[in-house]
XYZ file of N, CA and C in Angstrom:
183
model
N 97.005 97.805 118.643
C 96.985 98.021 117.222
C 97.809 96.914 116.561
N 97.278 96.342 115.498
C 97.979 95.281 114.765
C 99.121 95.862 113.940
N 98.837 96.901 113.137
C 99.869 97.591 112.375
C 99.311 98.897 111.827
N 100.203 99.757 111.366
C 99.862 101.029 110.744
C 100.107 100.883 109.251
N 99.132 101.250 108.421
C 99.290 101.167 106.969
C 99.360 102.576 106.383
N 100.328 102.782 105.509
C 100.526 104.065 104.844
C 100.616 103.848 103.340
N 99.913 104.664 102.577
C 99.953 104.551 101.125
C 101.036 105.469 100.566
N 101.805 104.958 99.610
C 102.819 105.760 98.927
C 102.312 106.117 97.533
N 102.910 107.134 96.933
C 102.420 107.698 95.675
C 102.588 106.784 94.468
N 103.684 106.036 94.436
C 103.960 105.243 93.232
C 104.882 104.072 93.548
N 105.046 103.206 92.563
C 105.864 101.998 92.737
C 107.325 102.341 93.011
N 107.837 103.386 92.366
C 109.228 103.783 92.581
C 109.474 104.187 94.031
N 108.523 104.869 94.629
C 108.651 105.253 96.038
C 108.665 104.023 96.928
N 107.775 103.073 96.659
C 107.734 101.835 97.442
C 109.064 101.094 97.349
N 109.599 100.978 96.148
C 110.872 100.290 95.944
C 112.014 101.019 96.627
N 112.047 102.338 96.501
C 113.100 103.127 97.138
C 113.065 103.025 98.647
N 111.874 103.091 99.222
C 111.748 102.947 100.672
C 112.147 101.553 101.121
N 111.849 100.549 100.319
C 112.248 99.177 100.654
C 113.760 99.079 100.784
N 114.484 99.696 99.854
C 115.958 99.668 99.912
C 116.468 100.426 101.131
N 115.904 101.602 101.380
C 116.330 102.412 102.521
C 116.090 101.677 103.833
N 114.905 101.098 103.976
C 114.578 100.398 105.217
C 115.449 99.172 105.425
N 115.784 98.467 104.357
C 116.642 97.281 104.471
C 118.024 97.650 104.994
N 118.451 98.884 104.743
C 119.766 99.348 105.177
C 119.729 100.109 106.501
N 118.580 100.174 107.160
C 118.425 100.948 108.386
C 118.541 100.032 109.605
N 119.459 100.375 110.489
C 119.681 99.578 111.700
C 118.411 99.517 112.550
N 118.114 98.338 113.054
C 116.988 98.153 113.954
C 115.663 97.879 113.272
N 115.603 98.043 111.954
C 114.373 97.777 111.209
C 114.340 96.297 110.843
N 113.229 95.643 111.142
C 113.067 94.226 110.805
C 112.113 94.122 109.620
N 112.607 93.595 108.507
C 111.798 93.437 107.302
C 110.987 92.152 107.428
N 109.665 92.276 107.337
C 108.807 91.090 107.370
C 108.702 90.495 105.969
N 108.465 91.355 104.978
C 108.529 90.910 103.588
C 108.764 92.105 102.685
N 109.492 91.842 101.602
C 109.801 92.871 100.601
C 108.549 93.170 99.796
N 108.573 94.237 98.976
C 107.387 94.532 98.177
C 106.920 93.301 97.403
N 105.611 93.034 97.510
C 105.023 91.904 96.805
C 103.617 92.283 96.366
N 103.107 91.604 95.344
C 101.761 91.921 94.852
C 100.687 91.634 95.901
N 99.629 92.412 95.848
C 98.438 92.182 96.664
C 97.380 91.616 95.726
N 96.910 90.424 95.985
C 95.915 89.809 95.114
C 96.475 89.626 93.711
N 95.705 90.031 92.724
C 96.106 89.900 91.323
C 96.951 91.087 90.841
N 97.268 92.057 91.721
C 98.066 93.214 91.336
C 97.245 94.186 90.522
N 97.772 95.290 90.090
C 99.170 95.661 90.243
C 99.525 96.207 91.624
N 98.535 96.263 92.535
C 98.839 96.774 93.876
C 99.975 95.981 94.504
N 100.808 96.677 95.291
C 101.910 96.027 95.999
C 101.988 96.578 97.414
N 102.561 95.778 98.295
C 102.778 96.245 99.660
C 104.011 95.572 100.242
N 104.444 96.083 101.368
C 105.570 95.528 102.113
C 105.298 95.763 103.576
N 105.880 94.946 104.426
C 105.666 95.063 105.865
C 107.018 95.040 106.572
N 107.147 95.900 107.569
C 108.369 95.934 108.373
C 108.019 96.380 109.779
N 108.964 96.202 110.705
C 108.807 96.685 112.074
C 109.897 97.713 112.341
N 109.480 98.861 112.849
C 110.455 99.900 113.189
C 111.148 99.497 114.486
N 112.266 100.170 114.843
C 113.051 99.735 116.004
C 112.255 99.591 117.310
N 111.169 100.334 117.471
C 110.352 100.218 118.680
C 109.375 99.053 118.637
N 109.307 98.366 117.500
C 108.462 97.190 117.379
C 107.142 97.401 116.654
N 106.794 98.649 116.312
C 105.542 98.901 115.594
C 105.632 98.350 114.180
N 104.650 97.523 113.802
C 104.604 96.970 112.433
C 103.976 98.023 111.524
N 104.639 98.263 110.397
C 104.172 99.273 109.444
C 104.080 98.624 108.066
N 102.961 98.876 107.402
C 102.754 98.400 106.044
C 102.797 99.606 105.117
N 103.576 99.498 104.056
C 103.581 100.505 103.002
C 102.900 99.892 101.801
N 101.982 100.630 101.193
C 101.299 100.079 100.035
C 101.199 101.091 98.914
N 101.250 100.567 97.701
C 101.047 101.334 96.483
C 99.785 100.770 95.852
N 98.810 101.634 95.588
C 97.505 101.203 95.116
C 97.504 100.732 93.667
N 98.557 101.019 92.922
C 98.651 100.534 91.563
C 97.892 101.340 90.542
N 97.424 102.499 90.914
C 96.661 103.316 89.972
C 97.416 104.549 89.550
């Protein structure tokens, strides 16, 4: 598997999770929340301590 993608409810949740994950030991941040295409969709990518890459995305709607 390349990565697991999970959709979050809103932009505030994406931002809050980004802060929490940045402060979590063993989590490797690949990139902070950034726009997908022309936006307003946003996503972020990180690896959990076991190495699984996880993408969190907000659909922007």
